[in-house]
Amino acid sequence: MSETATPILEVRGLRSGYGGVTVLKGLDMDVGNEVFAVLGANGAGKTTLLATLARLIPLQGGTIRFRGNEVSGLPAFETAGRGVGYVPQEKGVFADLSVFENLCVGGMIGQRDRDERMAEVFGLFPDLAALRTQLAGTLSGGESRMLACGRALMQDPKLLLLDEPTAGLSPLYVDMFFEKVREIRATRGVSIILAEQNATKALAVADRVMVLSLGEAFLTEETGSLTTEKLKQGYRI
Amino acid sequence: MNLDWLDAFLIYGFFTIVVVSGLGLLLHLQLGLARIANFGVVGFFGIGMYSFGVLYVKVDWPFGDPWQFLVCIAAGTLAAGLSGVVVGWLVGDLNEDGVLVGTLGFATAVFILATTEKELTGGAQGMGGLQFPYDVGGVKANELLWLVITAAVVGGIVFYVWRVHRSPYGRLLVAVGSNEPLARSLGKPTFRTKLWLFAVTSAGMGLLGAMYGVMERFLRPTNLGVDITLAAMVALVLGGSARVWGAVVGVVLTVGFFDIIVQNYLPVPVEWYSQALPVMREALFGAALILVLMFRPFGILGDMRRDKLMRSLHGD
Ligand SMILES: Nc1ncnc2c1ncn2[C@@H]1O[C@H](COP(=O)(O)OP(=O)(O)O)[C@@H](O)[C@H]1O
Ligand SMILES: [Mg+2]
């Protein structure tokens, strides 16, 4: 992150959760122009963190600054309008719309020509092009994840939030998907926050990694300097 | 042209089909696309009917028909649209149960207001003084022309629904209905989208209510029974809530069967007309709704076929 002056995302003292339950208990993080992996065991709060950043869960405290502006109080649609693309862990597509229409609704905002953006998505995920008239509700798990990702990319996001994009997929798909993440990063230069359980795969694409443990950042490090020993400690609790 | 075969009953039968089809089509936008189950259709219908009626009969307008008529019907439509914004704002963020209770409560409130505000509405006795804004020679010819005009309005609604299905707005409605949290991260204000939907569809329901009132020429709270909402809902579910034509086909099969075939061509004892038939009608609609939900939950026109539409529009 040393190469970027101001981080694209600055999170300070973030508290959030559900109803009276606080899941994230005062989280600090800075994300620059990079792939930032969020690791942690099941229930560590990865999904809560990404949904909070997408402004779908209200804050209980702290601040979120996106590209220099405070967005903590903004509704989800305005955060998206400012360039946050969100791919949730589950239900990332509109089941009642076709593949084509899912990409259309993804592309409702954004300046560039929609067909051009869609052609790029089809270039990235050629399988989707063949399925364009199929209802998203009838897609396989892998196809559905590709569509969710394509839909978010249609927004031309500056920051892409990917929540366990490969959970439950076959190994072939998992490898393919991480390859795509690398490709998205290389061709678009978009910042990516990638929540993952699969540490090995995530470390292979990430520049930096944060390990969440019981709602707090156990550590944040450059991928290169992270030792297996430290990683294990983060997962142990 | 010999119109002897077309008696008053038949004109009313067709008129009911046309009006309920219109309501079913508007409900289709709410329920079929955005998955908002509005159980208060008749409330918006009633706001339009009574706003129009009260303005037309009770206000001293400086101009006569057709302007008086047109201004009042526009005002009735607007009033229904505004009530739609208010109700939409109140129930917009609620879950299905909240929407059900809220819209049903709204319809009940409209019914009670129509009954208790005797000064304005004539209460349970009703209110006369409505008339067609024209006279083309005789009651039958006037009613027939009103049927044609109403059919043209419903034709306009069909066209609007058809366009919405193919528009980005329609896609956004389906997206909101299909997965609201995700739709909020698309960058468009989904709450405002729902409010706009409520405004437009409620205005349409109000317009149909006003037009219904004109045909009746006499407004009574009993015009605002739950059977209107039920008929629109049965028709929509029977025809398939996700299809443009579902509502129309459903209305022809339910209201058409009952109001035309049973009432005109079956040898029903005369004394049944006031009591037994309306009850049978509601029972039949209720039974049809239950049967369809049990056996063909997507209606007799089949499952959602938006993918087919997409294939024809964008496929190769
Ligand atoms: N909708 C919810 N309501 C209440 N608690 C929740 C909800 N979703 C998740 N949690 C709780 O929040 C914690 C973090 O969950 P989550 O963010 O999904 O973790 P992860 O994505 O890392 O597996 C867990 O203890 C979980 O039980
Ligand atoms: Mg999760």
mmCIF file with all atom_site columns, N, CA, C and O in Angstrom, chain A residues 8 66-67 79-86 103-121 149-161 184 187-191, chain B residues 185-186:
data_model
loop_
_atom_site.group_PDB
_atom_site.id
_atom_site.type_symbol
_atom_site.label_atom_id
_atom_site.label_alt_id
_atom_site.label_comp_id
_atom_site.label_asym_id
_atom_site.label_entity_id
_atom_site.label_seq_id
_atom_site.pdbx_PDB_ins_code
_atom_site.Cartn_x
_atom_site.Cartn_y
_atom_site.Cartn_z
_atom_site.occupancy
_atom_site.B_iso_or_equiv
_atom_site.pdbx_formal_charge
_atom_site.auth_seq_id
_atom_site.auth_comp_id
_atom_site.auth_asym_id
_atom_site.auth_atom_id
_atom_site.pdbx_PDB_model_num
ATOM 1   N N  . ILE A 1 8   ? -8.002  4.110   -0.523  1.00 0.00 ? 8   ILE A N  1
ATOM 2   C CA . ILE A 1 8   ? -9.335  4.270   -1.095  1.00 0.00 ? 8   ILE A CA 1
ATOM 3   C C  . ILE A 1 8   ? -10.398 4.094   -0.007  1.00 0.00 ? 8   ILE A C  1
ATOM 4   O O  . ILE A 1 8   ? -11.453 4.710   -0.047  1.00 0.00 ? 8   ILE A O  1
ATOM 5   N N  . PHE A 1 66  ? -14.621 6.638   2.153   1.00 0.00 ? 66  PHE A N  1
ATOM 6   C CA . PHE A 1 66  ? -14.375 6.019   0.859   1.00 0.00 ? 66  PHE A CA 1
ATOM 7   C C  . PHE A 1 66  ? -13.904 7.106   -0.099  1.00 0.00 ? 66  PHE A C  1
ATOM 8   O O  . PHE A 1 66  ? -14.604 8.105   -0.285  1.00 0.00 ? 66  PHE A O  1
ATOM 9   N N  . ARG A 1 67  ? -12.714 6.948   -0.650  1.00 0.00 ? 67  ARG A N  1
ATOM 10  C CA . ARG A 1 67  ? -12.090 7.936   -1.532  1.00 0.00 ? 67  ARG A CA 1
ATOM 11  C C  . ARG A 1 67  ? -12.110 9.329   -0.898  1.00 0.00 ? 67  ARG A C  1
ATOM 12  O O  . ARG A 1 67  ? -12.465 10.319  -1.531  1.00 0.00 ? 67  ARG A O  1
ATOM 13  N N  . THR A 1 79  ? -23.807 4.596   -1.751  1.00 0.00 ? 79  THR A N  1
ATOM 14  C CA . THR A 1 79  ? -22.458 4.029   -1.651  1.00 0.00 ? 79  THR A CA 1
ATOM 15  C C  . THR A 1 79  ? -22.113 3.306   -2.949  1.00 0.00 ? 79  THR A C  1
ATOM 16  O O  . THR A 1 79  ? -21.021 3.458   -3.492  1.00 0.00 ? 79  THR A O  1
ATOM 17  N N  . ALA A 1 80  ? -23.078 2.550   -3.462  1.00 0.00 ? 80  ALA A N  1
ATOM 18  C CA . ALA A 1 80  ? -22.867 1.858   -4.732  1.00 0.00 ? 80  ALA A CA 1
ATOM 19  C C  . ALA A 1 80  ? -22.628 2.873   -5.841  1.00 0.00 ? 80  ALA A C  1
ATOM 20  O O  . ALA A 1 80  ? -21.745 2.699   -6.683  1.00 0.00 ? 80  ALA A O  1
ATOM 21  N N  . GLY A 1 81  ? -23.405 3.949   -5.816  1.00 0.00 ? 81  GLY A N  1
ATOM 22  C CA . GLY A 1 81  ? -23.262 4.980   -6.840  1.00 0.00 ? 81  GLY A CA 1
ATOM 23  C C  . GLY A 1 81  ? -21.874 5.616   -6.822  1.00 0.00 ? 81  GLY A C  1
ATOM 24  O O  . GLY A 1 81  ? -21.389 6.089   -7.837  1.00 0.00 ? 81  GLY A O  1
ATOM 25  N N  . ARG A 1 82  ? -21.228 5.622   -5.657  1.00 0.00 ? 82  ARG A N  1
ATOM 26  C CA . ARG A 1 82  ? -19.893 6.215   -5.561  1.00 0.00 ? 82  ARG A CA 1
ATOM 27  C C  . ARG A 1 82  ? -18.790 5.246   -5.945  1.00 0.00 ? 82  ARG A C  1
ATOM 28  O O  . ARG A 1 82  ? -17.620 5.606   -5.922  1.00 0.00 ? 82  ARG A O  1
ATOM 29  N N  . GLY A 1 83  ? -19.168 3.978   -6.215  1.00 0.00 ? 83  GLY A N  1
ATOM 30  C CA . GLY A 1 83  ? -18.156 3.072   -6.735  1.00 0.00 ? 83  GLY A CA 1
ATOM 31  C C  . GLY A 1 83  ? -17.846 1.851   -5.891  1.00 0.00 ? 83  GLY A C  1
ATOM 32  O O  . GLY A 1 83  ? -16.781 1.259   -6.036  1.00 0.00 ? 83  GLY A O  1
ATOM 33  N N  . VAL A 1 84  ? -18.763 1.469   -5.020  1.00 0.00 ? 84  VAL A N  1
ATOM 34  C CA . VAL A 1 84  ? -18.555 0.228   -4.268  1.00 0.00 ? 84  VAL A CA 1
ATOM 35  C C  . VAL A 1 84  ? -19.404 -0.877  -4.904  1.00 0.00 ? 84  VAL A C  1
ATOM 36  O O  . VAL A 1 84  ? -20.628 -0.787  -4.922  1.00 0.00 ? 84  VAL A O  1
ATOM 37  N N  . GLY A 1 85  ? -18.768 -1.890  -5.442  1.00 0.00 ? 85  GLY A N  1
ATOM 38  C CA . GLY A 1 85  ? -19.480 -3.040  -6.011  1.00 0.00 ? 85  GLY A CA 1
ATOM 39  C C  . GLY A 1 85  ? -19.474 -4.173  -4.996  1.00 0.00 ? 85  GLY A C  1
ATOM 40  O O  . GLY A 1 85  ? -18.454 -4.451  -4.373  1.00 0.00 ? 85  GLY A O  1
ATOM 41  N N  . TYR A 1 86  ? -20.612 -4.811  -4.821  1.00 0.00 ? 86  TYR A N  1
ATOM 42  C CA . TYR A 1 86  ? -20.739 -5.794  -3.739  1.00 0.00 ? 86  TYR A CA 1
ATOM 43  C C  . TYR A 1 86  ? -21.217 -7.133  -4.292  1.00 0.00 ? 86  TYR A C  1
ATOM 44  O O  . TYR A 1 86  ? -22.249 -7.206  -4.947  1.00 0.00 ? 86  TYR A O  1
ATOM 45  N N  . LEU A 1 103 ? -27.272 -8.425  -15.732 1.00 0.00 ? 103 LEU A N  1
ATOM 46  C CA . LEU A 1 103 ? -26.170 -7.529  -16.097 1.00 0.00 ? 103 LEU A CA 1
ATOM 47  C C  . LEU A 1 103 ? -26.701 -6.128  -16.400 1.00 0.00 ? 103 LEU A C  1
ATOM 48  O O  . LEU A 1 103 ? -26.058 -5.129  -16.087 1.00 0.00 ? 103 LEU A O  1
ATOM 49  N N  . CYS A 1 104 ? -27.903 -6.072  -16.984 1.00 0.00 ? 104 CYS A N  1
ATOM 50  C CA . CYS A 1 104 ? -28.512 -4.762  -17.256 1.00 0.00 ? 104 CYS A CA 1
ATOM 51  C C  . CYS A 1 104 ? -28.747 -3.984  -15.970 1.00 0.00 ? 104 CYS A C  1
ATOM 52  O O  . CYS A 1 104 ? -28.420 -2.800  -15.883 1.00 0.00 ? 104 CYS A O  1
ATOM 53  N N  . VAL A 1 105 ? -29.343 -4.643  -14.968 1.00 0.00 ? 105 VAL A N  1
ATOM 54  C CA . VAL A 1 105 ? -29.618 -3.904  -13.726 1.00 0.00 ? 105 VAL A CA 1
ATOM 55  C C  . VAL A 1 105 ? -28.298 -3.546  -13.034 1.00 0.00 ? 105 VAL A C  1
ATOM 56  O O  . VAL A 1 105 ? -28.194 -2.500  -12.391 1.00 0.00 ? 105 VAL A O  1
ATOM 57  N N  . GLY A 1 106 ? -27.296 -4.393  -13.195 1.00 0.00 ? 106 GLY A N  1
ATOM 58  C CA . GLY A 1 106 ? -25.981 -4.029  -12.661 1.00 0.00 ? 106 GLY A CA 1
ATOM 59  C C  . GLY A 1 106 ? -25.452 -2.772  -13.333 1.00 0.00 ? 106 GLY A C  1
ATOM 60  O O  . GLY A 1 106 ? -24.816 -1.939  -12.698 1.00 0.00 ? 106 GLY A O  1
ATOM 61  N N  . GLY A 1 107 ? -25.750 -2.634  -14.613 1.00 0.00 ? 107 GLY A N  1
ATOM 62  C CA . GLY A 1 107 ? -25.212 -1.518  -15.389 1.00 0.00 ? 107 GLY A CA 1
ATOM 63  C C  . GLY A 1 107 ? -26.102 -0.296  -15.435 1.00 0.00 ? 107 GLY A C  1
ATOM 64  O O  . GLY A 1 107 ? -25.912 0.574   -16.284 1.00 0.00 ? 107 GLY A O  1
ATOM 65  N N  . MET A 1 108 ? -27.094 -0.233  -14.533 1.00 0.00 ? 108 MET A N  1
ATOM 66  C CA . MET A 1 108 ? -27.980 0.941   -14.559 1.00 0.00 ? 108 MET A CA 1
ATOM 67  C C  . MET A 1 108 ? -27.240 2.213   -14.197 1.00 0.00 ? 108 MET A C  1
ATOM 68  O O  . MET A 1 108 ? -27.627 3.295   -14.617 1.00 0.00 ? 108 MET A O  1
ATOM 69  N N  . ILE A 1 109 ? -26.211 2.088   -13.357 1.00 0.00 ? 109 ILE A N  1
ATOM 70  C CA . ILE A 1 109 ? -25.394 3.266   -13.077 1.00 0.00 ? 109 ILE A CA 1
ATOM 71  C C  . ILE A 1 109 ? -24.093 3.107   -13.844 1.00 0.00 ? 109 ILE A C  1
ATOM 72  O O  . ILE A 1 109 ? -23.795 2.031   -14.357 1.00 0.00 ? 109 ILE A O  1
ATOM 73  N N  . GLY A 1 110 ? -23.317 4.158   -13.905 1.00 0.00 ? 110 GLY A N  1
ATOM 74  C CA . GLY A 1 110 ? -22.061 4.095   -14.639 1.00 0.00 ? 110 GLY A CA 1
ATOM 75  C C  . GLY A 1 110 ? -22.170 4.877   -15.945 1.00 0.00 ? 110 GLY A C  1
ATOM 76  O O  . GLY A 1 110 ? -23.243 4.986   -16.519 1.00 0.00 ? 110 GLY A O  1
ATOM 77  N N  . GLN A 1 111 ? -21.052 5.419   -16.370 1.00 0.00 ? 111 GLN A N  1
ATOM 78  C CA . GLN A 1 111 ? -21.057 6.343   -17.510 1.00 0.00 ? 111 GLN A CA 1
ATOM 79  C C  . GLN A 1 111 ? -20.886 5.620   -18.851 1.00 0.00 ? 111 GLN A C  1
ATOM 80  O O  . GLN A 1 111 ? -21.521 5.957   -19.824 1.00 0.00 ? 111 GLN A O  1
ATOM 81  N N  . ARG A 1 112 ? -20.030 4.612   -18.848 1.00 0.00 ? 112 ARG A N  1
ATOM 82  C CA . ARG A 1 112 ? -19.657 4.020   -20.143 1.00 0.00 ? 112 ARG A CA 1
ATOM 83  C C  . ARG A 1 112 ? -20.824 3.289   -20.789 1.00 0.00 ? 112 ARG A C  1
ATOM 84  O O  . ARG A 1 112 ? -21.783 2.893   -20.127 1.00 0.00 ? 112 ARG A O  1
ATOM 85  N N  . ASP A 1 113 ? -20.717 3.091   -22.085 1.00 0.00 ? 113 ASP A N  1
ATOM 86  C CA . ASP A 1 113 ? -21.725 2.375   -22.858 1.00 0.00 ? 113 ASP A CA 1
ATOM 87  C C  . ASP A 1 113 ? -21.984 0.997   -22.262 1.00 0.00 ? 113 ASP A C  1
ATOM 88  O O  . ASP A 1 113 ? -21.049 0.248   -21.962 1.00 0.00 ? 113 ASP A O  1
ATOM 89  N N  . ARG A 1 114 ? -23.259 0.666   -22.088 1.00 0.00 ? 114 ARG A N  1
ATOM 90  C CA . ARG A 1 114 ? -23.606 -0.581  -21.426 1.00 0.00 ? 114 ARG A CA 1
ATOM 91  C C  . ARG A 1 114 ? -23.153 -1.810  -22.222 1.00 0.00 ? 114 ARG A C  1
ATOM 92  O O  . ARG A 1 114 ? -22.640 -2.776  -21.655 1.00 0.00 ? 114 ARG A O  1
ATOM 93  N N  . ASP A 1 115 ? -23.335 -1.762  -23.519 1.00 0.00 ? 115 ASP A N  1
ATOM 94  C CA . ASP A 1 115 ? -22.954 -2.913  -24.339 1.00 0.00 ? 115 ASP A CA 1
ATOM 95  C C  . ASP A 1 115 ? -21.454 -3.179  -24.258 1.00 0.00 ? 115 ASP A C  1
ATOM 96  O O  . ASP A 1 115 ? -21.003 -4.329  -24.256 1.00 0.00 ? 115 ASP A O  1
ATOM 97  N N  . GLU A 1 116 ? -20.711 -2.076  -24.186 1.00 0.00 ? 116 GLU A N  1
ATOM 98  C CA . GLU A 1 116 ? -19.259 -2.208  -24.084 1.00 0.00 ? 116 GLU A CA 1
ATOM 99  C C  . GLU A 1 116 ? -18.889 -2.911  -22.776 1.00 0.00 ? 116 GLU A C  1
ATOM 100 O O  . GLU A 1 116 ? -18.081 -3.850  -22.751 1.00 0.00 ? 116 GLU A O  1
ATOM 101 N N  . ARG A 1 117 ? -19.537 -2.455  -21.684 1.00 0.00 ? 117 ARG A N  1
ATOM 102 C CA . ARG A 1 117 ? -19.259 -3.066  -20.384 1.00 0.00 ? 117 ARG A CA 1
ATOM 103 C C  . ARG A 1 117 ? -19.669 -4.537  -20.377 1.00 0.00 ? 117 ARG A C  1
ATOM 104 O O  . ARG A 1 117 ? -18.984 -5.399  -19.836 1.00 0.00 ? 117 ARG A O  1
ATOM 105 N N  . MET A 1 118 ? -20.825 -4.813  -21.017 1.00 0.00 ? 118 MET A N  1
ATOM 106 C CA . MET A 1 118 ? -21.295 -6.192  -21.025 1.00 0.00 ? 118 MET A CA 1
ATOM 107 C C  . MET A 1 118 ? -20.358 -7.075  -21.836 1.00 0.00 ? 118 MET A C  1
ATOM 108 O O  . MET A 1 118 ? -20.086 -8.221  -21.467 1.00 0.00 ? 118 MET A O  1
ATOM 109 N N  . ALA A 1 119 ? -19.855 -6.531  -22.933 1.00 0.00 ? 119 ALA A N  1
ATOM 110 C CA . ALA A 1 119 ? -18.909 -7.300  -23.749 1.00 0.00 ? 119 ALA A CA 1
ATOM 111 C C  . ALA A 1 119 ? -17.674 -7.649  -22.916 1.00 0.00 ? 119 ALA A C  1
ATOM 112 O O  . ALA A 1 119 ? -17.130 -8.756  -23.028 1.00 0.00 ? 119 ALA A O  1
ATOM 113 N N  . GLU A 1 120 ? -17.233 -6.723  -22.070 1.00 0.00 ? 120 GLU A N  1
ATOM 114 C CA . GLU A 1 120 ? -16.078 -7.002  -21.202 1.00 0.00 ? 120 GLU A CA 1
ATOM 115 C C  . GLU A 1 120 ? -16.387 -8.125  -20.221 1.00 0.00 ? 120 GLU A C  1
ATOM 116 O O  . GLU A 1 120 ? -15.546 -8.988  -19.970 1.00 0.00 ? 120 GLU A O  1
ATOM 117 N N  . VAL A 1 121 ? -17.597 -8.088  -19.655 1.00 0.00 ? 121 VAL A N  1
ATOM 118 C CA . VAL A 1 121 ? -17.979 -9.138  -18.706 1.00 0.00 ? 121 VAL A CA 1
ATOM 119 C C  . VAL A 1 121 ? -18.028 -10.493 -19.412 1.00 0.00 ? 121 VAL A C  1
ATOM 120 O O  . VAL A 1 121 ? -17.542 -11.499 -18.898 1.00 0.00 ? 121 VAL A O  1
ATOM 121 N N  . CYS A 1 149 ? -20.609 -11.742 -9.888  1.00 0.00 ? 149 CYS A N  1
ATOM 122 C CA . CYS A 1 149 ? -19.383 -10.971 -10.057 1.00 0.00 ? 149 CYS A CA 1
ATOM 123 C C  . CYS A 1 149 ? -19.502 -10.055 -11.282 1.00 0.00 ? 149 CYS A C  1
ATOM 124 O O  . CYS A 1 149 ? -19.170 -8.866  -11.220 1.00 0.00 ? 149 CYS A O  1
ATOM 125 N N  . GLY A 1 150 ? -20.019 -10.602 -12.367 1.00 0.00 ? 150 GLY A N  1
ATOM 126 C CA . GLY A 1 150 ? -20.213 -9.807  -13.580 1.00 0.00 ? 150 GLY A CA 1
ATOM 127 C C  . GLY A 1 150 ? -21.173 -8.660  -13.343 1.00 0.00 ? 150 GLY A C  1
ATOM 128 O O  . GLY A 1 150 ? -20.959 -7.548  -13.823 1.00 0.00 ? 150 GLY A O  1
ATOM 129 N N  . ARG A 1 151 ? -22.227 -8.941  -12.596 1.00 0.00 ? 151 ARG A N  1
ATOM 130 C CA . ARG A 1 151 ? -23.216 -7.908  -12.299 1.00 0.00 ? 151 ARG A CA 1
ATOM 131 C C  . ARG A 1 151 ? -22.560 -6.739  -11.551 1.00 0.00 ? 151 ARG A C  1
ATOM 132 O O  . ARG A 1 151 ? -22.784 -5.575  -11.857 1.00 0.00 ? 151 ARG A O  1
ATOM 133 N N  . ALA A 1 152 ? -21.731 -7.076  -10.569 1.00 0.00 ? 152 ALA A N  1
ATOM 134 C CA . ALA A 1 152 ? -21.049 -6.019  -9.809  1.00 0.00 ? 152 ALA A CA 1
ATOM 135 C C  . ALA A 1 152 ? -20.064 -5.261  -10.705 1.00 0.00 ? 152 ALA A C  1
ATOM 136 O O  . ALA A 1 152 ? -19.933 -4.047  -10.594 1.00 0.00 ? 152 ALA A O  1
ATOM 137 N N  . LEU A 1 153 ? -19.397 -5.968  -11.600 1.00 0.00 ? 153 LEU A N  1
ATOM 138 C CA . LEU A 1 153 ? -18.433 -5.300  -12.481 1.00 0.00 ? 153 LEU A CA 1
ATOM 139 C C  . LEU A 1 153 ? -19.117 -4.345  -13.458 1.00 0.00 ? 153 LEU A C  1
ATOM 140 O O  . LEU A 1 153 ? -18.522 -3.373  -13.912 1.00 0.00 ? 153 LEU A O  1
ATOM 141 N N  . MET A 1 154 ? -20.390 -4.646  -13.778 1.00 0.00 ? 154 MET A N  1
ATOM 142 C CA . MET A 1 154 ? -21.142 -3.756  -14.669 1.00 0.00 ? 154 MET A CA 1
ATOM 143 C C  . MET A 1 154 ? -21.242 -2.348  -14.100 1.00 0.00 ? 154 MET A C  1
ATOM 144 O O  . MET A 1 154 ? -21.478 -1.393  -14.818 1.00 0.00 ? 154 MET A O  1
ATOM 145 N N  . GLN A 1 155 ? -21.100 -2.232  -12.772 1.00 0.00 ? 155 GLN A N  1
ATOM 146 C CA . GLN A 1 155 ? -21.176 -0.905  -12.142 1.00 0.00 ? 155 GLN A CA 1
ATOM 147 C C  . GLN A 1 155 ? -19.877 -0.128  -12.274 1.00 0.00 ? 155 GLN A C  1
ATOM 148 O O  . GLN A 1 155 ? -19.787 0.985   -11.765 1.00 0.00 ? 155 GLN A O  1
ATOM 149 N N  . ASP A 1 156 ? -18.871 -0.710  -12.919 1.00 0.00 ? 156 ASP A N  1
ATOM 150 C CA . ASP A 1 156 ? -17.552 -0.078  -12.993 1.00 0.00 ? 156 ASP A CA 1
ATOM 151 C C  . ASP A 1 156 ? -17.080 0.374   -11.614 1.00 0.00 ? 156 ASP A C  1
ATOM 152 O O  . ASP A 1 156 ? -16.772 1.551   -11.399 1.00 0.00 ? 156 ASP A O  1
ATOM 153 N N  . PRO A 1 157 ? -17.036 -0.559  -10.651 1.00 0.00 ? 157 PRO A N  1
ATOM 154 C CA . PRO A 1 157 ? -16.712 -0.146  -9.283  1.00 0.00 ? 157 PRO A CA 1
ATOM 155 C C  . PRO A 1 157 ? -15.246 0.266   -9.150  1.00 0.00 ? 157 PRO A C  1
ATOM 156 O O  . PRO A 1 157 ? -14.390 -0.178  -9.917  1.00 0.00 ? 157 PRO A O  1
ATOM 157 N N  . LYS A 1 158 ? -15.002 1.123   -8.136  1.00 0.00 ? 158 LYS A N  1
ATOM 158 C CA . LYS A 1 158 ? -13.613 1.463   -7.786  1.00 0.00 ? 158 LYS A CA 1
ATOM 159 C C  . LYS A 1 158 ? -13.112 0.487   -6.726  1.00 0.00 ? 158 LYS A C  1
ATOM 160 O O  . LYS A 1 158 ? -11.924 0.271   -6.571  1.00 0.00 ? 158 LYS A O  1
ATOM 161 N N  . LEU A 1 159 ? -14.092 -0.045  -5.977  1.00 0.00 ? 159 LEU A N  1
ATOM 162 C CA . LEU A 1 159 ? -13.773 -1.012  -4.930  1.00 0.00 ? 159 LEU A CA 1
ATOM 163 C C  . LEU A 1 159 ? -14.753 -2.170  -5.058  1.00 0.00 ? 159 LEU A C  1
ATOM 164 O O  . LEU A 1 159 ? -15.960 -1.967  -5.097  1.00 0.00 ? 159 LEU A O  1
ATOM 165 N N  . LEU A 1 160 ? -14.209 -3.374  -5.156  1.00 0.00 ? 160 LEU A N  1
ATOM 166 C CA . LEU A 1 160 ? -15.058 -4.549  -5.322  1.00 0.00 ? 160 LEU A CA 1
ATOM 167 C C  . LEU A 1 160 ? -14.991 -5.391  -4.049  1.00 0.00 ? 160 LEU A C  1
ATOM 168 O O  . LEU A 1 160 ? -13.905 -5.762  -3.596  1.00 0.00 ? 160 LEU A O  1
ATOM 169 N N  . LEU A 1 161 ? -16.159 -5.666  -3.475  1.00 0.00 ? 161 LEU A N  1
ATOM 170 C CA . LEU A 1 161 ? -16.231 -6.490  -2.267  1.00 0.00 ? 161 LEU A CA 1
ATOM 171 C C  . LEU A 1 161 ? -16.664 -7.899  -2.664  1.00 0.00 ? 161 LEU A C  1
ATOM 172 O O  . LEU A 1 161 ? -17.775 -8.088  -3.138  1.00 0.00 ? 161 LEU A O  1
ATOM 173 N N  . ILE A 1 184 ? -9.175  -9.656  -13.153 1.00 0.00 ? 184 ILE A N  1
ATOM 174 C CA . ILE A 1 184 ? -9.931  -8.423  -12.894 1.00 0.00 ? 184 ILE A CA 1
ATOM 175 C C  . ILE A 1 184 ? -9.000  -7.354  -12.336 1.00 0.00 ? 184 ILE A C  1
ATOM 176 O O  . ILE A 1 184 ? -9.002  -6.204  -12.757 1.00 0.00 ? 184 ILE A O  1
ATOM 177 N N  . THR A 1 187 ? -6.573  -6.157  -15.243 1.00 0.00 ? 187 THR A N  1
ATOM 178 C CA . THR A 1 187 ? -7.116  -5.403  -16.373 1.00 0.00 ? 187 THR A CA 1
ATOM 179 C C  . THR A 1 187 ? -7.849  -4.146  -15.931 1.00 0.00 ? 187 THR A C  1
ATOM 180 O O  . THR A 1 187 ? -7.909  -3.177  -16.679 1.00 0.00 ? 187 THR A O  1
ATOM 181 N N  . ARG A 1 188 ? -8.436  -4.131  -14.743 1.00 0.00 ? 188 ARG A N  1
ATOM 182 C CA . ARG A 1 188 ? -9.248  -2.978  -14.348 1.00 0.00 ? 188 ARG A CA 1
ATOM 183 C C  . ARG A 1 188 ? -8.580  -2.092  -13.307 1.00 0.00 ? 188 ARG A C  1
ATOM 184 O O  . ARG A 1 188 ? -9.041  -0.972  -13.078 1.00 0.00 ? 188 ARG A O  1
ATOM 185 N N  . GLY A 1 189 ? -7.602  -2.620  -12.624 1.00 0.00 ? 189 GLY A N  1
ATOM 186 C CA . GLY A 1 189 ? -6.959  -1.828  -11.587 1.00 0.00 ? 189 GLY A CA 1
ATOM 187 C C  . GLY A 1 189 ? -7.879  -1.478  -10.432 1.00 0.00 ? 189 GLY A C  1
ATOM 188 O O  . GLY A 1 189 ? -7.657  -0.516  -9.715  1.00 0.00 ? 189 GLY A O  1
ATOM 189 N N  . VAL A 1 190 ? -8.942  -2.254  -10.271 1.00 0.00 ? 190 VAL A N  1
ATOM 190 C CA . VAL A 1 190 ? -9.905  -1.981  -9.206  1.00 0.00 ? 190 VAL A CA 1
ATOM 191 C C  . VAL A 1 190 ? -9.372  -2.549  -7.887  1.00 0.00 ? 190 VAL A C  1
ATOM 192 O O  . VAL A 1 190 ? -8.698  -3.580  -7.878  1.00 0.00 ? 190 VAL A O  1
ATOM 193 N N  . SER A 1 191 ? -9.630  -1.845  -6.794  1.00 0.00 ? 191 SER A N  1
ATOM 194 C CA . SER A 1 191 ? -9.264  -2.375  -5.480  1.00 0.00 ? 191 SER A CA 1
ATOM 195 C C  . SER A 1 191 ? -10.247 -3.479  -5.119  1.00 0.00 ? 191 SER A C  1
ATOM 196 O O  . SER A 1 191 ? -11.441 -3.368  -5.402  1.00 0.00 ? 191 SER A O  1
ATOM 197 N N  . SER B 2 185 ? -28.021 -2.444  -3.431  1.00 0.00 ? 185 SER B N  1
ATOM 198 C CA . SER B 2 185 ? -26.617 -2.162  -3.765  1.00 0.00 ? 185 SER B CA 1
ATOM 199 C C  . SER B 2 185 ? -26.405 -2.011  -5.275  1.00 0.00 ? 185 SER B C  1
ATOM 200 O O  . SER B 2 185 ? -25.295 -2.093  -5.756  1.00 0.00 ? 185 SER B O  1
ATOM 201 N N  . LEU B 2 186 ? -27.492 -1.773  -6.009  1.00 0.00 ? 186 LEU B N  1
ATOM 202 C CA . LEU B 2 186 ? -27.363 -1.543  -7.449  1.00 0.00 ? 186 LEU B CA 1
ATOM 203 C C  . LEU B 2 186 ? -27.105 -0.075  -7.774  1.00 0.00 ? 186 LEU B C  1
ATOM 204 O O  . LEU B 2 186 ? -26.824 0.273   -8.913  1.00 0.00 ? 186 LEU B O  1
#
